[in-house]
Structures are given as structure tokens and as C-alpha cells.
CSV table of C-alpha atoms in Angstrom, one decimal:
chain,number,residue,atom,x,y,z
A,9,UNK,CA,-6.7,-2.7,10.8
A,10,UNK,CA,-9.3,-2.1,8.2
A,11,UNK,CA,-8.2,-0.7,5.3
A,12,UNK,CA,-7.1,-3.5,-3.9
A,13,UNK,CA,-6.9,-6.8,-16.2
A,14,UNK,CA,-5.9,-4.5,-18.4
A,15,UNK,CA,-3.9,-2.1,-20.4
A,16,UNK,CA,-0.8,-0.6,-18.9
A,17,UNK,CA,0.3,3.1,-18.5
A,18,UNK,CA,4.0,3.7,-18.6
A,19,UNK,CA,5.4,5.0,-15.3
A,20,UNK,CA,8.8,6.1,-16.5
A,21,UNK,CA,11.9,6.6,-14.4
A,22,UNK,CA,11.6,9.5,-12.0
A,23,UNK,CA,14.5,11.7,-10.7
A,24,UNK,CA,14.9,11.6,-7.0
A,25,UNK,CA,14.0,14.6,-4.9
A,26,UNK,CA,17.2,16.5,-4.5
A,27,UNK,CA,17.0,16.1,-0.8
A,28,UNK,CA,15.9,12.5,-0.6
A,29,UNK,CA,18.9,10.2,-0.2
A,30,UNK,CA,20.1,6.9,1.3
A,31,UNK,CA,21.6,7.4,4.7
A,32,UNK,CA,22.5,3.8,5.4
A,33,UNK,CA,22.2,0.2,4.3
A,34,UNK,CA,22.5,-3.0,6.2
A,35,UNK,CA,22.4,-6.6,4.9
A,36,UNK,CA,19.5,-8.8,6.0
A,37,UNK,CA,20.6,-12.0,4.3
A,38,UNK,CA,20.6,-13.1,0.7
A,39,UNK,CA,19.6,-10.2,-1.6
A,40,UNK,CA,17.6,-8.4,1.2
A,41,UNK,CA,18.8,-5.3,3.0
A,42,UNK,CA,17.5,-2.5,5.2
A,43,UNK,CA,17.8,0.7,3.2
A,44,UNK,CA,17.4,3.9,5.2
A,45,UNK,CA,16.2,6.9,3.2
A,46,UNK,CA,15.9,10.5,4.4
A,47,UNK,CA,12.6,12.1,3.6
A,48,UNK,CA,12.7,15.9,3.1
A,49,UNK,CA,8.9,16.0,3.3
A,50,UNK,CA,8.8,14.4,6.8
A,51,UNK,CA,12.2,15.7,7.9
A,52,UNK,CA,13.3,12.2,9.1
A,53,UNK,CA,14.8,8.9,8.0
A,54,UNK,CA,12.5,6.1,7.0
A,55,UNK,CA,13.6,2.5,7.2
A,56,UNK,CA,12.7,0.2,4.2
A,57,UNK,CA,13.1,-3.5,4.0
A,58,UNK,CA,14.1,-4.3,0.5
A,59,UNK,CA,14.4,-7.5,-1.5
A,60,UNK,CA,16.7,-6.7,-4.4
A,61,UNK,CA,16.2,-8.2,-7.8
A,62,UNK,CA,19.1,-10.3,-9.3
A,63,UNK,CA,20.4,-7.5,-11.5
A,64,UNK,CA,19.5,-4.1,-13.0
A,65,UNK,CA,16.5,-3.4,-15.1
A,66,UNK,CA,13.8,-4.9,-12.8
A,67,UNK,CA,10.5,-3.3,-11.9
A,68,UNK,CA,9.6,-2.4,-8.3
A,69,UNK,CA,6.8,-3.5,-6.0
A,70,UNK,CA,6.0,-1.2,-3.1
A,71,UNK,CA,4.4,-3.3,-0.4
A,72,UNK,CA,2.5,-1.6,2.4
A,73,UNK,CA,1.5,-3.2,5.7
A,74,UNK,CA,-1.4,-2.9,8.1
A,75,UNK,CA,-2.4,-0.4,10.8
A,76,UNK,CA,0.8,-0.7,12.9
A,77,UNK,CA,3.0,0.3,10.0
A,78,UNK,CA,5.4,-2.6,10.5
A,79,UNK,CA,7.2,-0.9,13.4
A,80,UNK,CA,5.2,-3.2,15.7
A,81,UNK,CA,6.8,-6.3,14.3
A,82,UNK,CA,3.6,-7.2,12.4
A,83,UNK,CA,4.2,-6.9,8.6
A,84,UNK,CA,4.8,-8.7,5.3
A,85,UNK,CA,8.4,-9.1,6.3
A,86,UNK,CA,7.7,-10.5,9.8
A,87,UNK,CA,4.6,-12.6,9.1
A,88,UNK,CA,4.7,-14.0,5.6
A,89,UNK,CA,7.0,-15.8,3.2
A,90,UNK,CA,7.9,-12.7,1.1
A,91,UNK,CA,11.6,-13.4,1.2
A,92,UNK,CA,11.1,-16.9,-0.1
A,93,UNK,CA,8.3,-16.1,-2.5
A,94,UNK,CA,10.2,-13.3,-4.3
A,95,UNK,CA,13.6,-14.9,-4.2
A,96,UNK,CA,13.3,-16.2,-7.7
A,97,UNK,CA,11.3,-13.3,-9.2
A,98,UNK,CA,12.9,-10.5,-11.2
A,99,UNK,CA,11.5,-7.6,-9.1
A,100,UNK,CA,12.6,-5.3,-6.4
A,101,UNK,CA,10.3,-5.4,-3.4
A,102,UNK,CA,10.3,-2.4,-1.1
A,103,UNK,CA,8.6,-2.5,2.2
A,104,UNK,CA,8.6,0.8,4.1
A,105,UNK,CA,8.5,0.6,7.9
A,106,UNK,CA,6.3,3.2,9.7
A,107,UNK,CA,3.1,5.1,8.9
A,108,UNK,CA,1.0,3.5,11.7
A,109,UNK,CA,-2.6,4.8,11.7
A,110,UNK,CA,-1.8,7.5,9.1
A,111,UNK,CA,-3.5,6.0,6.0
A,112,UNK,CA,-0.1,6.6,4.2
A,113,UNK,CA,-1.4,9.9,3.0
A,114,UNK,CA,-0.2,13.6,3.4
A,115,UNK,CA,-1.7,15.2,6.4
A,116,UNK,CA,-2.5,18.8,5.8
A,117,UNK,CA,-1.3,19.9,9.3
A,118,UNK,CA,1.3,18.6,11.7
A,119,UNK,CA,-0.3,16.7,14.5
A,120,UNK,CA,0.8,16.8,18.2
A,121,UNK,CA,0.6,13.0,18.5
A,122,UNK,CA,1.8,11.7,15.1
A,123,UNK,CA,4.0,14.6,14.0
A,124,UNK,CA,4.6,15.5,10.4
A,125,UNK,CA,2.9,13.0,8.1
A,126,UNK,CA,3.8,13.1,4.4
A,127,UNK,CA,3.6,9.5,3.3
A,128,UNK,CA,2.0,10.2,-0.1
A,129,UNK,CA,4.9,12.5,-1.0
A,130,UNK,CA,7.4,10.0,0.3
A,131,UNK,CA,5.9,7.1,-1.6
A,132,UNK,CA,5.1,8.8,-4.9
A,133,UNK,CA,7.9,11.4,-5.2
A,134,UNK,CA,10.8,10.8,-2.9
A,135,UNK,CA,11.4,7.0,-2.4
A,136,UNK,CA,10.8,5.8,-6.0
A,137,UNK,CA,13.5,8.1,-7.4
A,138,UNK,CA,16.0,7.0,-4.8
A,139,UNK,CA,15.2,3.3,-5.5
A,140,UNK,CA,15.4,3.8,-9.2
A,141,UNK,CA,18.8,5.3,-9.0
A,142,UNK,CA,20.2,2.9,-6.4
A,143,UNK,CA,19.0,-0.3,-8.0
A,144,UNK,CA,18.9,0.6,-11.7
A,145,UNK,CA,15.2,-0.3,-12.1
A,146,UNK,CA,13.2,-0.2,-15.3
A,147,UNK,CA,11.1,2.7,-13.8
A,148,UNK,CA,7.9,0.7,-13.7
A,149,UNK,CA,6.1,0.3,-10.4
A,150,UNK,CA,3.3,-1.5,-8.6
A,151,UNK,CA,1.9,-0.9,-5.2
A,152,UNK,CA,-0.1,-3.2,-2.9
A,153,UNK,CA,-1.6,-2.8,0.5
A,154,UNK,CA,-3.4,-4.9,3.1
A,155,UNK,CA,-6.0,-4.1,5.7
A,156,UNK,CA,-5.6,-0.4,6.6
A,157,UNK,CA,-3.2,0.2,3.6
A,158,UNK,CA,-5.4,-1.5,1.0
A,159,UNK,CA,-7.5,1.6,0.5
A,160,UNK,CA,-4.3,3.6,0.8
A,161,UNK,CA,-2.7,1.7,-2.1
A,162,UNK,CA,-5.7,2.6,-4.2
A,163,UNK,CA,-5.5,6.2,-3.2
A,164,UNK,CA,-1.8,6.3,-3.9
A,165,UNK,CA,-2.3,4.8,-7.3
A,166,UNK,CA,-4.8,7.5,-8.0
A,167,UNK,CA,-2.7,10.4,-6.5
A,168,UNK,CA,0.5,9.2,-8.1
A,169,UNK,CA,-0.8,9.3,-11.6
A,170,UNK,CA,1.6,7.4,-13.9
A,171,UNK,CA,3.9,6.5,-11.0
A,172,UNK,CA,2.1,3.1,-10.4
A,173,UNK,CA,1.0,0.9,-13.3
A,174,UNK,CA,-0.6,-1.7,-11.1
A,175,UNK,CA,-2.3,-1.8,-7.7
A,176,UNK,CA,-3.5,-4.5,-5.4
A,177,UNK,CA,-5.9,-3.9,-2.4
A,178,UNK,CA,-6.1,-6.9,-0.1
A,179,UNK,CA,-8.7,-7.3,2.7
A,180,UNK,CA,-9.3,-3.6,3.0
A,181,UNK,CA,-12.1,-1.1,2.9
A,182,UNK,CA,-11.9,1.5,0.1
A,183,UNK,CA,-13.4,4.7,1.5
A,184,UNK,CA,-15.7,7.4,0.2
A,185,UNK,CA,-16.2,10.9,1.6
A,186,UNK,CA,-19.6,10.0,3.0
A,187,UNK,CA,-20.4,9.6,6.7
A,188,UNK,CA,-19.5,6.0,6.8
A,189,UNK,CA,-16.2,6.5,5.0
A,190,UNK,CA,-15.3,9.5,7.1
A,191,UNK,CA,-16.0,7.6,10.3
A,192,UNK,CA,-13.9,4.6,9.1
A,193,UNK,CA,-10.9,6.7,8.0
A,194,UNK,CA,-11.1,8.9,11.0
A,195,UNK,CA,-11.1,5.9,13.3
A,196,UNK,CA,-7.6,4.9,12.0
A,197,UNK,CA,-6.2,8.3,12.9
A,198,UNK,CA,-7.8,8.3,16.3
A,199,UNK,CA,-6.4,4.8,17.0
A,200,UNK,CA,-2.9,6.4,16.7
A,201,UNK,CA,-3.8,9.3,18.9
A,202,UNK,CA,-4.1,11.7,15.9
A,203,UNK,CA,-6.7,14.3,15.1
A,204,UNK,CA,-8.6,13.5,11.8
A,205,UNK,CA,-8.9,17.2,11.2
A,206,UNK,CA,-5.2,17.4,10.8
A,207,UNK,CA,-5.3,14.7,8.2
A,208,UNK,CA,-7.8,16.0,5.6
A,209,UNK,CA,-9.4,18.9,7.4
A,210,UNK,CA,-13.1,19.4,7.8
A,211,UNK,CA,-15.0,16.1,7.3
A,212,UNK,CA,-16.4,15.9,3.8
A,213,UNK,CA,-14.4,19.0,2.7
A,214,UNK,CA,-12.2,19.3,-0.4
A,215,UNK,CA,-9.3,17.2,0.9
A,216,UNK,CA,-11.6,14.4,1.8
A,217,UNK,CA,-13.2,14.5,-1.6
A,218,UNK,CA,-9.8,14.4,-3.3
A,219,UNK,CA,-9.0,11.2,-1.5
A,220,UNK,CA,-12.5,9.6,-2.0
A,221,UNK,CA,-11.5,6.5,-4.0
A,222,UNK,CA,-15.0,5.9,-5.2
A,223,UNK,CA,-15.4,9.4,-6.6
A,224,UNK,CA,-11.9,9.2,-8.2
A,225,UNK,CA,-12.0,5.6,-9.3
A,226,UNK,CA,-12.0,6.7,-13.0
A,227,UNK,CA,-8.4,7.8,-12.5
A,228,UNK,CA,-7.4,4.1,-12.1
A,229,UNK,CA,-8.3,3.5,-15.8
A,230,UNK,CA,-5.4,1.9,-17.6
A,231,UNK,CA,-3.8,0.3,-14.5
A,232,UNK,CA,-3.8,-3.3,-13.6
A,233,UNK,CA,-6.1,-3.7,-10.5
A,234,UNK,CA,-6.4,-6.7,-8.2
A,235,UNK,CA,-8.9,-6.8,-5.4
A,236,UNK,CA,-9.3,-9.6,-2.9
A,237,UNK,CA,-11.1,-10.2,0.4
A,238,UNK,CA,-13.0,-13.0,2.1
A,239,UNK,CA,-16.2,-13.6,4.0
A,240,UNK,CA,-14.7,-13.8,7.5
A,241,UNK,CA,-15.4,-17.5,7.9
A,242,UNK,CA,-12.2,-19.2,9.1
A,243,UNK,CA,-10.5,-21.2,6.3
A,244,UNK,CA,-7.5,-23.4,5.5
A,245,UNK,CA,-5.3,-20.5,4.6
A,246,UNK,CA,-5.7,-18.7,7.9
A,247,UNK,CA,-2.7,-18.4,10.2
A,248,UNK,CA,-2.7,-16.4,13.4
A,249,UNK,CA,-5.5,-14.8,15.3
A,250,UNK,CA,-8.7,-14.8,13.2
A,251,UNK,CA,-10.7,-11.6,13.1
A,252,UNK,CA,-13.9,-12.5,11.3
A,253,UNK,CA,-15.8,-9.2,11.7
A,254,UNK,CA,-13.0,-7.2,10.1
A,255,UNK,CA,-12.8,-9.5,7.1
A,256,UNK,CA,-16.6,-9.6,6.7
A,257,UNK,CA,-16.6,-5.8,6.5
A,258,UNK,CA,-13.6,-5.8,4.1
A,259,UNK,CA,-15.3,-8.3,1.9
A,260,UNK,CA,-18.4,-6.1,1.6
A,261,UNK,CA,-16.3,-2.9,1.0
A,262,UNK,CA,-14.1,-4.6,-1.6
A,263,UNK,CA,-17.1,-6.0,-3.5
A,264,UNK,CA,-18.7,-2.5,-3.5
A,265,UNK,CA,-15.5,-1.0,-5.0
A,266,UNK,CA,-15.3,-3.8,-7.6
A,267,UNK,CA,-18.9,-2.8,-8.5
A,268,UNK,CA,-17.9,0.8,-8.8
A,269,UNK,CA,-15.1,-0.1,-11.3
A,270,UNK,CA,-17.5,-2.3,-13.3
A,271,UNK,CA,-19.9,0.6,-13.4
A,272,UNK,CA,-17.1,2.7,-14.9
A,273,UNK,CA,-16.1,0.0,-17.4
A,274,UNK,CA,-12.6,-0.3,-15.8
A,275,UNK,CA,-11.3,-3.9,-15.8
A,276,UNK,CA,-10.2,-5.4,-12.5
A,277,UNK,CA,-9.6,-8.8,-11.0
A,278,UNK,CA,-11.9,-9.3,-8.0
A,279,UNK,CA,-11.4,-12.4,-5.8
A,280,UNK,CA,-14.1,-12.9,-3.1
A,281,UNK,CA,-13.0,-16.0,-1.1
A,282,UNK,CA,-15.6,-18.1,0.6
A,283,UNK,CA,-13.3,-18.5,3.6
A,284,UNK,CA,-10.7,-16.3,5.2
A,285,UNK,CA,-10.7,-14.3,8.5
A,286,UNK,CA,-8.2,-11.4,8.2
A,287,UNK,CA,-5.0,-13.3,9.0
A,288,UNK,CA,-1.5,-13.2,7.5
A,289,UNK,CA,-2.1,-16.7,6.1
A,290,UNK,CA,-4.9,-15.3,4.0
A,291,UNK,CA,-3.0,-12.2,3.1
A,292,UNK,CA,0.0,-14.3,2.0
A,293,UNK,CA,-2.2,-16.4,-0.3
A,294,UNK,CA,-3.8,-13.3,-1.8
A,295,UNK,CA,-0.4,-11.8,-2.5
A,296,UNK,CA,0.7,-14.9,-4.3
A,297,UNK,CA,-2.4,-14.8,-6.5
A,298,UNK,CA,-2.1,-11.0,-7.1
A,299,UNK,CA,1.6,-11.1,-8.1
A,300,UNK,CA,1.2,-12.5,-11.7
A,301,UNK,CA,-1.3,-9.8,-12.5
A,302,UNK,CA,0.9,-7.1,-11.1
A,303,UNK,CA,4.0,-8.5,-12.8
A,304,UNK,CA,2.3,-8.5,-16.2
A,305,UNK,CA,1.8,-4.8,-15.9
A,306,UNK,CA,5.3,-3.7,-14.8
A,307,UNK,CA,7.7,-6.2,-16.3
């Protein structure tokens, strides 16, 4: 599950990929709906849980879940109060379903176990254009991830250039293309049965360096950045099965990345909680605290 204030860079409205399109929509109660979108890059339809803003002209928050990708019934949608929390907020919240153990990146080769993985293309090029056109957004976006997807959110904010004006990484472990980072990122692919070599090629090679968030942290300049993690000690916010070792690691990783940003002179909000043990109760509290910082950058 292991894996993120400030001037703003305009994202601008992006045209949808000609082949990316809505294939179906089903109501989920209130302003929520499941919106299915065909991804040309992956050659399949992706489900997205969407909380629509009350009218056109709203920004969009892309909210990524943990290692299981939400298809396992463990997600922001299933385990937190996102529907209630965002009900009175002028923002579209888009929660893709899928991407288990993929790091939400583009794999350089198709994999026998996980198939064709092009989540970076989907999240930075295909889906935003579809959402902009369907919901009449203001073209400004934020992205947030938790646990496995916390580092992915940072990577996507880097790779997407002006696509995302704000990013939040919650209880994750930003990676570097060093032995520790390679082992950590590879472990996620292996957990899903995939071959890490099909993800970014030879360990430490060009693709790994391209996705090294420490080496490329300077490309986050001008974005709103929110980082949060805890010590692993169980606390009042915890809900569900506590996983102290994971959160202790996430806390150390997150602090290291906050230090990297400080070294570069890039402003960021860094919350290091004295208690919290990698549970959805903790993640929910962190999202609540992150939201005002993200909102200020995209509204």
C-alpha cells in the first residue's frame, strides 16, 4: 500500500483525445454518478466515480486510491465521507477505479499479468479533456493520492506539466531511482503479478530516472503542494485495521521529500502527525486538511 503554499500555474482547458469518450453514465445518488470512459491508450473502458459540482465553471480534483485501485472495494468512495464532505463544495471530484499495483504510470511494455498499462496517458491526456467537455469545468485541476498513489500523484503532477496546478500526497513514499526506491516501486508491481521491467525497463535506467520524483522535484515549482503522513502510533483519527510499520515508513519518506522541496526553495505544506497508523480515518482527516490548500490553487 505504500506509496503529497504557493503561486499557481494555469492549467487551461484541454481538448479530449479524439478517441477518448464517455461510454455510459449511471446515477449513484445526489450529484454523484459512475461515468465510464473509453481509453484509447489502454484499449478499454475505465469506470470513474464522479461527484459533480452544482453547475458549470468548477475546477476538478482527481482523487487516486491505494494499492488495490478501488476495484477491491477499498477506496475514497467506499471508506471515507467524500460524498458528504464535497457535497457543498464547488468542485468536480473524479475517482478512477482500477490501476491496482501499477503506480498509475505508463508501462513501457505490455505485461502478461496486468496487460496494457497507460494510466499516465489516461489521467493527464484522455480523461481531463472528457471531463472538461462533459461537465463544463474551468479547466483547472488538482490531483491527490494516498498510500501507493501518493508518490504517483507527485509523479503525475510532474509529468503532466501545467495539467495540475496542485497536488497532495498523503501517507505515501515518494521514490527515487536509487536501490531503495527501485525496490519499493518494484514491490508494488510484483504484488500485482507484474514484471517491474515492463514498467520502466532496466532498474535505474532512463525511464526510472524520468519518474524519480526527488530528481525531478524542481518541476513542481509553482504548484500548490500538500504533504501529510504520521508516525505510525495509533491515534484518535484511525479507523479500520491499523498498519503502524507502513505509516512509520511513509512518515520518514514524506519528511525526506519535504526536505528536498525545501532544499530547492519550493514552498509546500508538510503535516507530520504525532499519531496515525495508515487507516482510512487518518486519510480522511488528511484530505479534509488538504482541501483548502488545493482549492485555493484551482478555484
